[in-house]
């Protein structure tokens, strides 16, 4: 599915501006689109994503709700039943949890329960992830929870253009979409063409952000810039890395992923979410199932540690950075002991090797 | 075959007679916030108690301004100031006995500090070095809760458990006006009422939930009215009148301890600063509104009362200010030291016993840190918190 995007003039824009523009355009195009959430009206949202919408479209179209996430998403269900297209804002990742009951028990399966009679064209916007120095409960990456809930689409942009295009596609979707906004990229800028019609690939398509031949980095959202930087750094060691941006976690564009891995023969999945039970496990399994004979090394994962999200002063040790990605890439060619207990986990596989990779004392990629 | 098809077999038992509440106390005795200062009753207020409140209020205000200043110096990641709400914060702490428990929200650092917590330890959540920097058992203060209203059911559970054990312990839980819209608030009130748990709920109604005014949060005549539907007393009090808040809370704590069950107290106050230092309050409220509330300042109200009744002289006032300055200077000094953090602590306390996976991840980080240290000062060494 593709979405035609009406957009004037190439100028620098931030991801937050692109998201704001997407909401405005969607509301202008379709009177059924309603925005609701905490502080989305007068304030324009704590990240200003809904700035100006209440003024332009009225408080009935962009509504400050009482402070209750279960209530916000629950009422959105009823609004959708009556033909509206609610776009719901959850203020921060961990504050979406009160709404999980509605999301899991109703939003995700209403179409299925009613044999198609009650579709749920709801977009749930969730700012997610760390790296902005947020205190407890402001930096979670819970995409695995959403991915494990059948009936939900899960998408996450990593570029300014995708923020616009994917949000338009999410709002246009007749199924519920959990729209994960990497908040540390909110202020990232790009030259963008918001006034020229362009075709934006819809939900379920990945893109290759960098062509390469020797291994594939598979990533999404906040980790894309990390992987691109790692790919540049790795050229010094002779690695030519391909970088795939998933954009859509559900559905997963396996064709693009597998085509890339078959070309390069090696894969590392990189994300901030915890590794155990995380998105990387699903990807590693799918790649192994579909590309086994093309693989020169096990699929590795570089992820956040399996701990509650740490306080901001320690988050840099938790978040997968360029060094940790390079370290994993180096391990793709070692004669490692793949049978060790942690094999297949990008953040395990033994400290000695990790230390060598990071210090660059023994080969590695740095 | 259903029971209805064999009439003889179906013998409905009559429903038990509906039991009315036997508590003679009216659920909402007054629609007007209860006040002491400026009323004839003020003359009877104990001078020592007034001086005590005054000392805490001056210190509390200074604490708030100091913490806010620390955000500007980058020493605190964020600070949700309780400037203007000090009377509630202080009364919440003073209404409790040592054995009681306080359940604060993220805005209630001052209540925790007034209860005896080390100010620096109480600020770790907001500085960003650890989520809870104190042992909750030491002063019986639960961790500051960031997700709204989630601490309220905890307070009910703890109070219930204490009563099951035969301890006369009371729990006092704090929540904002916005938090009263969350399901957890309503579930907590209902459990507390049904179990007759010894809990006091203190709603600090400071007018706004970030940008959203109370009028968009509820159309109930007051938040105290919400108590009526759950069958517990609701009390409305002027949240800037420290003696009044303390009296109402003390009475609610006494009632809870005596087995009288929970009370919902709404303290009507105002948030003079923005929601946090990251918020732009000019977007949603007028300077005139803020100015009007400034003239009803909780610190000045008590100070004026002391002066009116000639209970303090210039030296006395100066001594109170000096003590507050000393506290602020000490806080500033200690907060200006970089906290000594060990990144390896990330893997502690995730489980009672570290899993194999966490042991591996800890080894990875240890190796990275060692490699970084061996790389020398190029990467700034291992010291945490210095590059923020
Ligand atoms: C469950 C949940 N949803 C949203 C938030 C984000 N948030 C933090 S403070 C706040 C407003 C709270 O207002 P109120 O309860 O009145 O307390 P106040 O800040 O005024 O003390 C919001 C929406 C949160 N912390 N928790």
Coordinates of N, CA and C in Angstrom, one line a residue, chain A residues 28 61 99 101 119 155 175-176 187 190 208 211 219 232-233 235 238 245 279 321 354:
Chain A
X28 N -7.1 17.7 7.7 CA -7.7 18.6 6.7 C -8.3 17.7 5.6
X61 N -12.0 18.4 17.5 CA -11.2 17.6 16.7 C -9.8 17.3 17.3
X99 N -3.2 1.7 29.3 CA -4.0 1.5 28.2 C -3.9 0.1 27.5
X101 N -4.7 -2.8 28.5 CA -5.9 -3.6 28.6 C -6.8 -3.3 27.4
X119 N -14.1 -2.8 12.4 CA -12.6 -2.5 12.3 C -12.2 -1.4 13.2
X155 N 4.7 0.4 13.7 CA 5.6 1.0 12.7 C 6.5 2.1 13.5
X175 N -6.8 -0.7 10.0 CA -6.5 -1.5 11.2 C -5.7 -0.6 12.2
X176 N -5.7 -1.0 13.5 CA -5.0 -0.2 14.5 C -3.5 -0.3 14.3
X187 N 14.2 15.9 17.1 CA 14.8 17.2 16.7 C 15.8 17.0 15.6
X190 N 16.2 17.3 8.4 CA 16.6 16.9 7.1 C 16.0 17.9 6.1
X208 N 16.5 -0.2 2.2 CA 17.9 -0.3 2.4 C 18.5 1.1 2.4
X211 N 23.9 0.7 0.9 CA 24.2 -0.5 0.2 C 25.6 -1.0 0.6
X219 N 18.0 -2.8 11.4 CA 17.6 -1.9 12.6 C 16.4 -1.1 12.3
X232 N 29.9 3.5 8.4 CA 31.0 4.4 7.9 C 32.3 4.0 8.6
X233 N 32.2 3.9 9.9 CA 33.4 3.6 10.7 C 34.1 2.2 10.2
X235 N 34.2 0.9 7.4 CA 34.9 0.9 6.1 C 36.4 0.9 6.3
X238 N 37.8 -2.4 6.2 CA 37.5 -3.2 5.1 C 36.1 -3.8 5.0
X245 N 16.7 -0.5 7.2 CA 15.8 0.2 8.1 C 14.4 -0.5 8.0
X279 N 12.6 -8.0 19.8 CA 12.4 -8.0 18.3 C 13.5 -8.8 17.6
X321 N 25.6 1.3 21.2 CA 26.3 2.4 20.5 C 27.1 1.9 19.4
X354 N 34.8 -9.4 23.6 CA 34.2 -8.1 23.6 C 35.3 -7.0 23.9

